[in-house]
Coordinates of C-alpha atoms in Angstrom, one line a residue:
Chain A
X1 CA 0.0 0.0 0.0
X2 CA 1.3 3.5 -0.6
X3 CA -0.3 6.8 -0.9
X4 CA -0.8 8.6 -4.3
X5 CA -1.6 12.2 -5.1
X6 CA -3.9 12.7 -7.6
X7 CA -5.7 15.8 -9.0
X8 CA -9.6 15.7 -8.4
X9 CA -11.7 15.5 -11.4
X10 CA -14.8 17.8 -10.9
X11 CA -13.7 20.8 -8.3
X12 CA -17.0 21.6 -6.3
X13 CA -17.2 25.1 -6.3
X14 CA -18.1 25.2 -2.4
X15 CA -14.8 23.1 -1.2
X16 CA -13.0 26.3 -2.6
X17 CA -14.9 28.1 -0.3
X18 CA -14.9 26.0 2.7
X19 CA -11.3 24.8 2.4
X20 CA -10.3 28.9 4.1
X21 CA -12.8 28.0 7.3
X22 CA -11.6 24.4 7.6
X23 CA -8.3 25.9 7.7
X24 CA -9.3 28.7 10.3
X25 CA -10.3 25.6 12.6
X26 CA -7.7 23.7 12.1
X27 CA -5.7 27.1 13.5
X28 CA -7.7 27.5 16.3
X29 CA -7.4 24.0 17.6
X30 CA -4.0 23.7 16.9
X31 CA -3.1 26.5 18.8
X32 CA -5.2 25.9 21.6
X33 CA -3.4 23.0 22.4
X34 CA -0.2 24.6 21.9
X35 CA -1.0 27.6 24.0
X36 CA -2.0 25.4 26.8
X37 CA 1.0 23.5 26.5
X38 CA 3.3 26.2 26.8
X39 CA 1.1 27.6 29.7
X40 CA -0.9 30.3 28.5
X41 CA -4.2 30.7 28.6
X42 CA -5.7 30.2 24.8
X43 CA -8.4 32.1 24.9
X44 CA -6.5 34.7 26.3
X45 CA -3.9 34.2 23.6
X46 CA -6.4 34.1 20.6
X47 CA -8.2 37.2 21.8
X48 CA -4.9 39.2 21.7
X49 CA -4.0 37.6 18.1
X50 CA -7.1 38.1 16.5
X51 CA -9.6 40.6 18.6
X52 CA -7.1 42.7 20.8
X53 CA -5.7 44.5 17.2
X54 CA -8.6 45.7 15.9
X55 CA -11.3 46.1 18.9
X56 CA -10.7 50.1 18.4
X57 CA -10.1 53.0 15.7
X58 CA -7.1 52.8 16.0
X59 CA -6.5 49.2 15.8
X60 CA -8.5 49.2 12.2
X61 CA -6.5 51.9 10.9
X62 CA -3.4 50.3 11.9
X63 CA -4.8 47.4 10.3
X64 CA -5.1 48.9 7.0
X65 CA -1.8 50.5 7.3
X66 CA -0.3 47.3 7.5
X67 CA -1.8 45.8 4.7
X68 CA -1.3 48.5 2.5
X69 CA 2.6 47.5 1.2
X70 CA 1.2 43.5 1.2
X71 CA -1.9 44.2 -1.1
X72 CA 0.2 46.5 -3.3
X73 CA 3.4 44.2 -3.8
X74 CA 1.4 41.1 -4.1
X75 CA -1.1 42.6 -6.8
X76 CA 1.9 43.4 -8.8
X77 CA 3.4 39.5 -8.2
X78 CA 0.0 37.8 -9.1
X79 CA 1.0 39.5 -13.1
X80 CA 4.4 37.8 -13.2
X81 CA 3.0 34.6 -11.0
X82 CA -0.2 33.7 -13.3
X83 CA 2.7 33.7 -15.7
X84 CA 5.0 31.7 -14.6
X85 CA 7.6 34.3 -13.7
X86 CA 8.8 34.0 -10.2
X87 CA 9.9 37.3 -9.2
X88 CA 10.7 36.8 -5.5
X89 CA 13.0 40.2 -5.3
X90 CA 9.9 42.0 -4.3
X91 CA 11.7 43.3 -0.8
X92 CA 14.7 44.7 -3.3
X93 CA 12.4 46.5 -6.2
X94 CA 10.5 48.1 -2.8
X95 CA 13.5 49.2 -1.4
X96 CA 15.0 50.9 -4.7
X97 CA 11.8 52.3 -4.8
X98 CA 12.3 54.2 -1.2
X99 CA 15.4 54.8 -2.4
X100 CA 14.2 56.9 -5.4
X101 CA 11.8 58.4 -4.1
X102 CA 13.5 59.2 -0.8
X103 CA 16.7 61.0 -3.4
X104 CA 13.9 62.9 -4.8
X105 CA 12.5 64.2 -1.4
X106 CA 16.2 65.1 0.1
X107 CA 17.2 66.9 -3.4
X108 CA 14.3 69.4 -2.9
X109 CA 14.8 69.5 1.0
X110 CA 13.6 72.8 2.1
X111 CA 12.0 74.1 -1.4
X112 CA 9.2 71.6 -0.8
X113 CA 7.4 72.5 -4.7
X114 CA 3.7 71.1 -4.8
X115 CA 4.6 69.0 -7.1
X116 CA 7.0 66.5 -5.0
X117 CA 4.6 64.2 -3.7
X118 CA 3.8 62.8 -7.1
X119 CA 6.7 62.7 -8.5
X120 CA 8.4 61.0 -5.8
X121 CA 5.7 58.2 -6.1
X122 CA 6.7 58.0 -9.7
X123 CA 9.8 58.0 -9.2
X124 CA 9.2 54.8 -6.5
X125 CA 7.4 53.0 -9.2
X126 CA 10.1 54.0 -12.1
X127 CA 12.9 53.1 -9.4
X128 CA 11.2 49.5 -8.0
X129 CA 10.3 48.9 -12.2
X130 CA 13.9 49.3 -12.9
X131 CA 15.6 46.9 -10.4
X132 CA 12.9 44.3 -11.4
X133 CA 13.7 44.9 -14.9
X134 CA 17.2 43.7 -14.5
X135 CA 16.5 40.1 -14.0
X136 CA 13.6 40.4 -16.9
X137 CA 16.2 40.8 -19.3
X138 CA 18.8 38.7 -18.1
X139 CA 15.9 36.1 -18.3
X140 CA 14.7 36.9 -21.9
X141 CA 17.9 38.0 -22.8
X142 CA 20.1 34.6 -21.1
X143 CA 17.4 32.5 -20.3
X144 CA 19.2 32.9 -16.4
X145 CA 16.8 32.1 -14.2
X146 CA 14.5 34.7 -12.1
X147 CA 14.3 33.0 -8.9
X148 CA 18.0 33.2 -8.2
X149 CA 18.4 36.7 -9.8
X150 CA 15.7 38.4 -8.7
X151 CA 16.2 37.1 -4.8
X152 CA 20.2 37.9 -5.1
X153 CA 19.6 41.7 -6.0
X154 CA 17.6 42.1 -3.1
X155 CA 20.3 42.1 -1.0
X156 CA 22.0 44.7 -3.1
X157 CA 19.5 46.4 -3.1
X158 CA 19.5 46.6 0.8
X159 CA 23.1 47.0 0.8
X160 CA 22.4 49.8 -1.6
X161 CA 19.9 52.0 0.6
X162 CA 22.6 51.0 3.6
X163 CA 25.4 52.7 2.3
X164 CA 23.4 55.4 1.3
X165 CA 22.1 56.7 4.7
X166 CA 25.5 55.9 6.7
X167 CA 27.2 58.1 3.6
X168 CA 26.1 60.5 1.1
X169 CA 22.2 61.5 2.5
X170 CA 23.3 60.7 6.3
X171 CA 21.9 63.3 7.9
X172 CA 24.5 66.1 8.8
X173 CA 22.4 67.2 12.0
X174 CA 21.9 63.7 12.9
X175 CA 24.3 62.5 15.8
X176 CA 25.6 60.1 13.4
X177 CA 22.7 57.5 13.5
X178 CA 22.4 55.9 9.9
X179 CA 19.5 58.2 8.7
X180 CA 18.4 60.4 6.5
X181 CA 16.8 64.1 6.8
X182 CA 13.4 64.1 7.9
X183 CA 11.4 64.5 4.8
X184 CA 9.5 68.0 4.4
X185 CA 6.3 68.2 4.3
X186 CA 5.5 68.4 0.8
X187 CA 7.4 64.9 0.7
X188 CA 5.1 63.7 3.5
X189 CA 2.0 61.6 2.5
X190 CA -0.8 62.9 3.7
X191 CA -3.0 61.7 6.6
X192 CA -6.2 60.2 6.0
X193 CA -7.5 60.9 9.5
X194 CA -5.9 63.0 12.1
X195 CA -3.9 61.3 14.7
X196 CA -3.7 58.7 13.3
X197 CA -1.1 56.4 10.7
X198 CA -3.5 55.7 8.0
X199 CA -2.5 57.8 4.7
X200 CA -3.9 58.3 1.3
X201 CA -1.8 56.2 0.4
X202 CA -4.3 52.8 1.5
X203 CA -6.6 54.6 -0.9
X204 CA -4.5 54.6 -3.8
X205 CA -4.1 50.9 -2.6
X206 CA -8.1 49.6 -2.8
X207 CA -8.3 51.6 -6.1
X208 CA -5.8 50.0 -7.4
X209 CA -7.4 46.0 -6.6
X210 CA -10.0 46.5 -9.3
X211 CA -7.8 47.9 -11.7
X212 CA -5.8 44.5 -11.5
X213 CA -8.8 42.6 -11.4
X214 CA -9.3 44.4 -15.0
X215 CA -5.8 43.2 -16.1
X216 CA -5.8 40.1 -14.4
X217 CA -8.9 38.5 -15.3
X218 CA -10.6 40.9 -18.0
X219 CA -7.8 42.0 -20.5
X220 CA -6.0 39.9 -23.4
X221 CA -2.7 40.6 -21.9
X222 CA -4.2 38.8 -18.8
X223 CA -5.9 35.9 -20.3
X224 CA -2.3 35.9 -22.3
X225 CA -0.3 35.6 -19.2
X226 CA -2.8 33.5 -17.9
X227 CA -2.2 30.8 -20.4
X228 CA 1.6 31.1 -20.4
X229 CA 1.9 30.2 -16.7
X230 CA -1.1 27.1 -17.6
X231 CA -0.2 25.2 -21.2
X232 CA 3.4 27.2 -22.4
X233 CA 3.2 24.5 -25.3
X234 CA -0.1 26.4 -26.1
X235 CA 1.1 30.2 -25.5
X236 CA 3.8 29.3 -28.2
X237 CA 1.3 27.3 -30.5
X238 CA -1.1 30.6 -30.2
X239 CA 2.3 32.9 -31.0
X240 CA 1.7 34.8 -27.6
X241 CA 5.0 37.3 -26.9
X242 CA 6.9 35.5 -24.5
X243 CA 9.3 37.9 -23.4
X244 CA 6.9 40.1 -23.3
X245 CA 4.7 38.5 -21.0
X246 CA 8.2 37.9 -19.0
X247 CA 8.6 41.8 -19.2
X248 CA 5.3 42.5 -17.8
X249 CA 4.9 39.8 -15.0
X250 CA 8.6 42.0 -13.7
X251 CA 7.8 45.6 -14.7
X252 CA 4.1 45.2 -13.2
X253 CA 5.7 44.0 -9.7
X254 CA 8.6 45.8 -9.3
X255 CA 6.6 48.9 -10.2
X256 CA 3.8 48.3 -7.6
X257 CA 6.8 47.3 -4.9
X258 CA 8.6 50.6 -5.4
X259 CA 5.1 52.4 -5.2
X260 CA 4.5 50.3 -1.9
X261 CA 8.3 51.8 -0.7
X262 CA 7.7 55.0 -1.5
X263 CA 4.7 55.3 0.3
X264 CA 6.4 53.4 3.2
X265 CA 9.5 56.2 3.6
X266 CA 7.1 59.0 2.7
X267 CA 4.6 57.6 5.0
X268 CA 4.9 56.4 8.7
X269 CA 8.6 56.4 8.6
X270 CA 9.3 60.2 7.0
X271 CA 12.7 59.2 6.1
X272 CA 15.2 56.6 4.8
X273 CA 16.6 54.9 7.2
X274 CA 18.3 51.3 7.1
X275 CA 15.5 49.0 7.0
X276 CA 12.3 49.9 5.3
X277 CA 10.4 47.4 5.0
X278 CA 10.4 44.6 8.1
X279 CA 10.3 41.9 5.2
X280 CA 6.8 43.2 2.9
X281 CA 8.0 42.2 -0.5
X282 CA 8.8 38.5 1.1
X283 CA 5.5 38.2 3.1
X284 CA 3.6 39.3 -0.4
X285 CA 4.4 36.3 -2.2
X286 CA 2.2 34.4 0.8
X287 CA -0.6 37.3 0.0
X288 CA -0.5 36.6 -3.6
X289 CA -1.0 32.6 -3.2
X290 CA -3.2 32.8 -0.5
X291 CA -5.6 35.2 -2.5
X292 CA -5.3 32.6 -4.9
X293 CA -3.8 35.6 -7.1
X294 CA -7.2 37.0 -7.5
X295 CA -7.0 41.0 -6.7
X296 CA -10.0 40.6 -4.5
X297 CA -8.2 37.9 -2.2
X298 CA -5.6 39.1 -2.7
X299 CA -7.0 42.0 -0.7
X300 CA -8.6 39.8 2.0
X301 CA -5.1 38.1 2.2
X302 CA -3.2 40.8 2.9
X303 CA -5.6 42.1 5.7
X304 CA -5.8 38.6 7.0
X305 CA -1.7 38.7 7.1
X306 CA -1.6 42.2 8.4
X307 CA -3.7 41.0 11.3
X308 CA -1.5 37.9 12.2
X309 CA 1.7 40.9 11.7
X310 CA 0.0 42.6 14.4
X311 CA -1.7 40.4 16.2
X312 CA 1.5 38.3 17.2
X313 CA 3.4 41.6 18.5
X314 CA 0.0 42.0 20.4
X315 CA 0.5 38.5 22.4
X316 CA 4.3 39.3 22.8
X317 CA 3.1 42.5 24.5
X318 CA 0.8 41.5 26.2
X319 CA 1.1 37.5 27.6
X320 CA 5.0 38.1 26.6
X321 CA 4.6 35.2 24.2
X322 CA 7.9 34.3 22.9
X323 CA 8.2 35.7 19.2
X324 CA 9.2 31.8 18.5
X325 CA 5.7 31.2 19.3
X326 CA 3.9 33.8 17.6
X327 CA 5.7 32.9 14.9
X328 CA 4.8 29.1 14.9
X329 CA 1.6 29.6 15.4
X330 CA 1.3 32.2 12.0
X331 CA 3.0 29.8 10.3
X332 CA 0.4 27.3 11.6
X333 CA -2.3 29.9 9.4
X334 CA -0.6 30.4 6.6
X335 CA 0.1 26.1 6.4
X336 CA -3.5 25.2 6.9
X337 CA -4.8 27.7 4.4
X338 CA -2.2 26.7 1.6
X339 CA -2.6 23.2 2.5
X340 CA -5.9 22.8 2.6
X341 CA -6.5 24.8 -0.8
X342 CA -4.2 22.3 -2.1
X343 CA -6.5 19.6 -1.2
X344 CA -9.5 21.0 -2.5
X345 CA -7.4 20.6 -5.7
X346 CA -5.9 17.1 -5.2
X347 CA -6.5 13.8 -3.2
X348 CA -4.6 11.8 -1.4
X349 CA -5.7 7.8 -2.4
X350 CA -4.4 4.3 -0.5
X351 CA -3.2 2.4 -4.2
X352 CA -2.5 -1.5 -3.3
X353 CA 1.3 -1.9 -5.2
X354 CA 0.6 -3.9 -8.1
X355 CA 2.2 -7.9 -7.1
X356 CA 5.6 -8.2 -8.8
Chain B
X1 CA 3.2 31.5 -49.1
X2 CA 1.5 34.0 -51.8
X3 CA 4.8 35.4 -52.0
X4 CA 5.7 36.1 -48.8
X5 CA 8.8 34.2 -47.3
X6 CA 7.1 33.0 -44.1
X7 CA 9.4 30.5 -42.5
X8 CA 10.9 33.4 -39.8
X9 CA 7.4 34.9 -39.1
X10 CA 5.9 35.0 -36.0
X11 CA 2.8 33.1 -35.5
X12 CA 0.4 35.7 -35.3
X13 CA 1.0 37.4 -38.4
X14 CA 1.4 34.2 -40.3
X15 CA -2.0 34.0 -39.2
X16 CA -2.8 37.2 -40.6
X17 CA -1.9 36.0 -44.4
X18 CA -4.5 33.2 -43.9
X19 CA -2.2 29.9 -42.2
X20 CA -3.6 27.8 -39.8
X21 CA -2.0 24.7 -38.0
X22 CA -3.6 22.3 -36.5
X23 CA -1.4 20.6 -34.1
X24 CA -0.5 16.9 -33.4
X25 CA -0.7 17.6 -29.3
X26 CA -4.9 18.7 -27.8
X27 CA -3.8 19.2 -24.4
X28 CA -1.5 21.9 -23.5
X29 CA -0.5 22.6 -27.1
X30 CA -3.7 23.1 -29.6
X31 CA -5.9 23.9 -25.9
X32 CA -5.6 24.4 -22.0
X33 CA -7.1 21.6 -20.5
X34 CA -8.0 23.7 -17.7
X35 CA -9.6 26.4 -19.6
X36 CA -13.2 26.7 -21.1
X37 CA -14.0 26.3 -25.2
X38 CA -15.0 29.9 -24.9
X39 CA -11.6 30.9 -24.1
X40 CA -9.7 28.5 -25.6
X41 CA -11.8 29.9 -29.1
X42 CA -8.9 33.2 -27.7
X43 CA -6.0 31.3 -28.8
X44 CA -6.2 31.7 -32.4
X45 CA -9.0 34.1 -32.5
X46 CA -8.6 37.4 -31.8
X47 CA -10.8 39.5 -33.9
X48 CA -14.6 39.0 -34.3
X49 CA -15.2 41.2 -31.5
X50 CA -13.7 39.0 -28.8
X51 CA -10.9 41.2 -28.2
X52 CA -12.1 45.0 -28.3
X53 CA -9.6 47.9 -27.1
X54 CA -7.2 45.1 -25.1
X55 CA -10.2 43.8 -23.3
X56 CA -11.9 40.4 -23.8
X57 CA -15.5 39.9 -24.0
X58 CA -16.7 37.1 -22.7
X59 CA -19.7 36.7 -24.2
X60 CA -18.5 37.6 -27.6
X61 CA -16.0 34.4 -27.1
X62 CA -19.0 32.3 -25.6
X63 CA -21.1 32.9 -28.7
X64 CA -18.3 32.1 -31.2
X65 CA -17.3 28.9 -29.4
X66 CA -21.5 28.1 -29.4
X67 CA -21.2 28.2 -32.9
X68 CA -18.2 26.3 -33.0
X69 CA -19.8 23.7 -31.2
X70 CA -23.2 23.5 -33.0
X71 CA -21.4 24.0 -36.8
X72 CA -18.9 20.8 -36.1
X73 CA -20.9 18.8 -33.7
X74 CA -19.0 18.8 -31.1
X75 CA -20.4 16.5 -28.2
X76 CA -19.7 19.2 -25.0
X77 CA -21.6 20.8 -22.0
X78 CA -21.0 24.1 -23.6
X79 CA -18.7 27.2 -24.1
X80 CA -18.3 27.4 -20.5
X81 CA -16.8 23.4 -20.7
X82 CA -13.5 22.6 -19.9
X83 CA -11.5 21.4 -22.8
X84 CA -10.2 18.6 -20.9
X85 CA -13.8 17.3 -20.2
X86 CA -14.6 17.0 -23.7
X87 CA -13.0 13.5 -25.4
X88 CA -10.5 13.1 -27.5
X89 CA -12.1 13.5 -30.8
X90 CA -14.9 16.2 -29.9
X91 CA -11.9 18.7 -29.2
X92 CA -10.4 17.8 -32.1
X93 CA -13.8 18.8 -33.7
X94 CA -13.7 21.7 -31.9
X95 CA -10.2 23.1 -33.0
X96 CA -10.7 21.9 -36.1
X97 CA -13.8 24.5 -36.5
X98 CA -11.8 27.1 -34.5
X99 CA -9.2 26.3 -37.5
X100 CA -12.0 26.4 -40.5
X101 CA -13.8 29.3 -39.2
X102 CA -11.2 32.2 -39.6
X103 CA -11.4 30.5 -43.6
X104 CA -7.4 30.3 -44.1
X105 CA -5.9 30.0 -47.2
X106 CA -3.7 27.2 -45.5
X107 CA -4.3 24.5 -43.2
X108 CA -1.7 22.1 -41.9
X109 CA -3.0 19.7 -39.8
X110 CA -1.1 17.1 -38.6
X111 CA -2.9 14.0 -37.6
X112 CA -5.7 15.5 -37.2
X113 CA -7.4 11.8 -36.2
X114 CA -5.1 10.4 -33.8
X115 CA -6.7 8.5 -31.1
X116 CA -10.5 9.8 -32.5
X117 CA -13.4 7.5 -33.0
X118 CA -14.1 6.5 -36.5
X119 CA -17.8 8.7 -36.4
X120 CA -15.1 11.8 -35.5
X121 CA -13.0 10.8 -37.8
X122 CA -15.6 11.0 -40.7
X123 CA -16.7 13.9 -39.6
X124 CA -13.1 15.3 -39.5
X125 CA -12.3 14.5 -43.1
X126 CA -15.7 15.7 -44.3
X127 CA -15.4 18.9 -43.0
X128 CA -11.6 18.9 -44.6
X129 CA -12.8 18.0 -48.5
X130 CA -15.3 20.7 -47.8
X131 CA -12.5 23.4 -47.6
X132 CA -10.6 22.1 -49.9
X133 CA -13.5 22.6 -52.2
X134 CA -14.2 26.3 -50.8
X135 CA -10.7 27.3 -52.0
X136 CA -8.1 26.6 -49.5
X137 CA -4.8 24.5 -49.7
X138 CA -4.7 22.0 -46.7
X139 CA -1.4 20.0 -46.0
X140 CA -2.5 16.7 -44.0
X141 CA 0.4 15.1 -41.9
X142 CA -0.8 11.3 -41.3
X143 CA 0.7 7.9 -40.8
X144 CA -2.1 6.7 -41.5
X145 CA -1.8 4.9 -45.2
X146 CA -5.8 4.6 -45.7
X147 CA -6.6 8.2 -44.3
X148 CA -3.8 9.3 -47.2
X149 CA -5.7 7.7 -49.7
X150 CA -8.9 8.4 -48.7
X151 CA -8.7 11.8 -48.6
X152 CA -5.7 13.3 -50.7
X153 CA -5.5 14.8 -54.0
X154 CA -1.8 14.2 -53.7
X155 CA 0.7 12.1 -51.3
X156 CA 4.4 13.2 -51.3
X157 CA 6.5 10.8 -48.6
X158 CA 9.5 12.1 -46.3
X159 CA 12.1 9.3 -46.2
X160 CA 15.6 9.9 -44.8
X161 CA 15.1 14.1 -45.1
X162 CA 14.3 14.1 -48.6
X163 CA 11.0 14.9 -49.7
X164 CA 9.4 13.0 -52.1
X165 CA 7.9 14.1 -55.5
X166 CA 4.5 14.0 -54.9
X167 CA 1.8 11.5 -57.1
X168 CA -1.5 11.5 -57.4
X169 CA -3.0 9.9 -54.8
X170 CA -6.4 8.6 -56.8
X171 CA -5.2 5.0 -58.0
X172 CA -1.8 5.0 -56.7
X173 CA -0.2 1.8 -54.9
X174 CA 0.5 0.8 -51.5
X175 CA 3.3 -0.8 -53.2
X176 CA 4.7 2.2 -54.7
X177 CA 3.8 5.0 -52.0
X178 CA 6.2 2.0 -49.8
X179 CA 8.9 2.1 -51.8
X180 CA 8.8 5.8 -51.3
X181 CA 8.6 5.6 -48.1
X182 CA 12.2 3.3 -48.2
X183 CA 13.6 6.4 -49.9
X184 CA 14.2 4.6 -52.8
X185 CA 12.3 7.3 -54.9
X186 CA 13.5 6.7 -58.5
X187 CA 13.3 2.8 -58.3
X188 CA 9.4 3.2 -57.0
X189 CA 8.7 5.3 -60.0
X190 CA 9.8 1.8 -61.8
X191 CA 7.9 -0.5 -59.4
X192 CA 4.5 0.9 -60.4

C-alpha cells in the first residue's frame, strides 16, 4: 500500500470556499493545544491575536496601514506569478523604490514644490520597475533564471539604501545615526485621519485591486499571461510574446513594490533609514498565493496577514509570548490555508502496489 | 506562401496572411485543459469582437465557441466546458472549426485523427474535403496509409530528409507509396 496524489476530477465550487474556514479551525485548535501546552491561557492568547488588534479605531486603521505595502506588492506579483515568472525580489524592487523616491525628497529638502509628492511616487514605481527589470532581461535575454536573480539583488539592493544613509544622504544634523533628513512636508504623505497612521496612500491601494482585477482577469494581456503560466506549449502554439509577458509579470511587480516603498519612507517612517520594510516584499508572495492571485483575495489576504503581523506583536506585548511562538503559530495559518486549498485541488488515495 | 517568405514569421502574423495549423498535441498545445472552449476559441481568434480595445468579452467568445460547437458537432456541456472534459475527438472537432472558421488560405493539420473515433473521424475528413472545395490549400500530416488515400488529392513521402515528389494519390499503390517511403524514390517510379 502506498499513498498517491492525484488531481480531483470535478472541483466543487463550495470546497473552494470552505477549504479557508476548515483551515481557520484547524488554527484554532491547533493553537489551543499549543498555548496550553506552553502555559498560556488560549483564549486569552487568541483574543490578543485576533480581537485585541482591531477592537478600536485605532487598531483598524493600523490594520489597514499594515496591509497596504502586502496588497500593493502582491497585486503586482500575481502579473508575473499567473505567468509563470517568479519574481521573489519584491523586498529589493520596494527598497529601490524608497530609495528613489527618498533622493527625490532630500534633493528638494527645504523648497518643498507642490509637485514633489507625485513625482516622488513616480519615481518609487520607475525606481522598484527598474531593479525588477534587471533580471527580466537577463531572463529573456540569457534565459538565467528569475528566482536566483531576482532574490540575489535584493540584498544589493538593501546594501544599496545602507550605504546610502551611513554616507552621502546621512543626515549632517543627525548624531551620526544611519538616517536620513526628515522629509518635508511636501514629501510627507498625507493623513487620512488625524492622529492617526493611515495615509492616502491605502486609498490609492483599494483603487488599485479593481484595476488589477481588469488586467488580471478581463484584458487579453491577462488571459495571455494566464495561459503562459497554464499550457506554455499552447502560449507558443497561439504565438503569444513571450518575453513580453516575462517583461510584464517583472515591470508590473517591481513597479507596484517601489510604489509600496515609497509610500512606506514618505509615509509612517518620513525618512530613509536602514530598514524599510520589516520583510513586505517577502511576506507578499504568501498574500498573492493565498488570495489565490485573484486582486479581491488578494485584498482579503493581505488584511488577514496584516492582522497575524499585528496580532503576534500584540500577544508578545501583552502575555509576553515568545516571538518563536507567535511565529509558529502564523506559520500554523498560513500552512493550513495553503494546504488545505491544495486539497480541494488534489486527493490523497491508498493504491495497493501492483504484485511483482 | 503567396509570395511572402514565411518560415521566420511569428505566428500571429502568419495568421494574418491566412495559415492555420492544427497541431498533433490537444492538451497543453492546440488547448488548455483547464480552460473553457469559450476561451480556448482566444488562442487563435482574436478578432470577431472577442478582443475590443485590449479587453476580452466574454460573451462575444462564448457565442463564437457556441457556434463552434453546433457547426462541427461537437459533443460538449458548452462554451463554458472545460477542454479537458470534452473526449478526444470532440476537441479535435472543436479546434478543427476554431481552424476552419477564420477560412485560411492554408491549413496544416497534422494527424488530425489520432486516437479519435471512426464517427469523429468521418466527420473530420468531411469537414476537410469541404475546404478544400471552398478554395483553401490544406497539407495533412498522417501515418495513416488509408486516411492518405482516402482523402488526398496528392501524397508526397519524407524518407531519410528528402521529400518525395509528390503523385496522385487517386489510384496509386501501397506498393509504390512503400517504396517511397524506403527512400528509394527513382526505383518506386519503376515499381508501379
Amino acid at each position: 500500500m502506498r499513498l498517491r496524489l492525484e488531481p480531483r476530477t470535478e472541483t466543487a465550487r463550495w470546497l473552494l470556499f470552505a477549504t479557508p474556514l476548515l483551515a481557520a479551525v484547524l488554527t484554532l485548535a491547533c493553537g489551543v493545544v499549543m498555548f496550553a501546552a506552553l502555559g498560556y491561557d488560549p483564549g486569552q492568547a487568541l483574543t490578543s491575536f485576533f480581537v485585541k488588534p482591531i477592537d478600536s479605531f485605532y487598531g483598524l486603521t493600523e490594520l489597514a496601514l499594515k496591509a497596504t505595502p502586502l496588497l500593493l506588492c502582491a497585486l503586482g506579483l500575481a502579473v508575473g506569478f499567473r505567468g509563470n515568472v517568479w519574481n521573489i525580489g519584491a523586498e529589493g524592487q520596494l527598497t529601490i523604490g524608497a530609495v528613489c523616491a527618498g533622493g527625490l525628497a532630500l534633493a528638494f529638502h527645504g523648497e518643498e514644490p507642490f509637485w514633489l509628492l507625485p513625482a516622488m511616487a513616480v519615481a518609487g514605481a520607475l525606481g522598484g520597475a527598474a531593479w525588477a527589470a534587471i533580471p527580466a532581461f537577463l531572463r529573456t535575454r540569457f534565459n538565467a533564471n528569475e528566482i536566483l536573480t531576482s532574490l540575489m539583488l535584493t540584498y544589493i539592493a538593501l546594501h544599496v539604501l545602507g550605504y546610502l544613509v551611513h554616507g552621502p544622504w546621512q543626515n549632517p544634523e543627525g548624531y551620526n545615526f544611519p538616517q536620513s533628513r526628515d522629509f518635508g512636508e511636501a514629501a510627507t504623505v498625507p493623513l487620512l485621519v488625524e492622529g492617526m497612521r493611515l495615509h492616502v496612500g491605502s486609498l490609492l491601494a483599494l483603487l488599485l485591486v479593481p484595476a488589477a482585477w481588469l488586467l488580471l482577469d478581463k484584458s487579453y494581456l491577462g488571459f495571455q499571461i494566464r495561459v503562459t503560466g497554464l499550457a506554455p506549449g499552447a502560449a507558443a502554439y497561439a504565438g503569444f510574446p513571450g518575453r513580453r509577458i516575462v517583461w510584464a509579470g517583472f515591470l508590473a511587480g517591481g513597479a507596484m513594490a517601489g510604489l509600496a516603498g515609497m509610500l512606506e519612507a514618505a509615509g509612517p517612517i518620513g525618512k530613509l533609514q536602514p530598514l524599510i520594510s520589516p520583510g513586505y516584499g517577502f511576506a507578499a508572495i504568501i498574500v498573492a498565493f493565498l488570495g489565490r492571485l485573484n486582486a479581491f483575495g488578494i485584498l482579503f489576504a493581505s488584511l488577514l496577514v496584516a492582522l497575524l503581523y499585528l496580532g503576534g506583536e500584540t500577544a508578545q506585548i501583552d502575555l509576553k509570548l515568545p516571538p518563536a511562538v507567535t511565529g509558529v503559530f502564523q506559520g500554523l495559518l498560513l500552512f493550513f490555508l495553503l494546504g488545505s486549498d491544495f486539497l480541494a485541488r488534489y486527493r490523497f488515495r491508498l493504491v495497493r502496489r501492483a504484485a511483482p | 506562401m503567396a509570395g511572402v517568405v514565411v518560415g521566420r514569421l511569428p505566428p500571429a502574423q502568419r495568421r494574418k496572411l491566412g495559415f492555420a495549423v492544427i497541431p498533433e498535441e490537444r492538451l497543453g498545445r492546440g488547448a488548455v485543459a483547464e480552460m473553457s472552449l469559450a476561451e480556448n476559441t482566444l488562442l487563435t481568434e482574436a478578432g470577431h469582437g472577442l478582443v475590443v480595445r485590449g479587453l476580452v468579452r466574454g460573451r462575444a467568445a462564448a457565442g463564437y465557441a457556441a457556434e463552434i460547437i453546433e457547426r462541427f458537432d461537437v459533443v460538449a456541456r458548452g462554451a463554458d466546458a472545460e477542454a479537458d472534459s470534452l473526449s478526444g475527438g470532440n476537441l479535435q472537432k472543436f479546434m478543427l472549426g476554431r481552424e476552419i472558421l477564420k477560412k485560411p488560405k492554408l491549413l496544416v493539420a497534422a494527424h488530425p485523427t489520432w486516437g479519435v473515433d471512426v464517427g469523429a473521424a468521418a466527420q473530420i475528413h468531411r469537414a476537410l474535403i469541404e475546404m478544400r472545395d471552398a478554395g483553401a490549400a490544406i497539407l495533412l500530416i498522417s501515418e495513416d496509409l488509408d486516411e492518405l488515400l482516402a482523402i488526398s488529392d496528392r501524397i508526397a513521402v519524407i524518407s531519410r530528409g528528402r521529400l518525395s515528389p509528390p503523385i496522385a494519390a487517386e489510384g496509386a499503390a501501397r506498393e509504390r507509396i512503400g517504396a517511397l517511403m524506403t527512400g528509394s524514390f527513382a526505383e518506386g517510379a519503376h515499381a508501379a
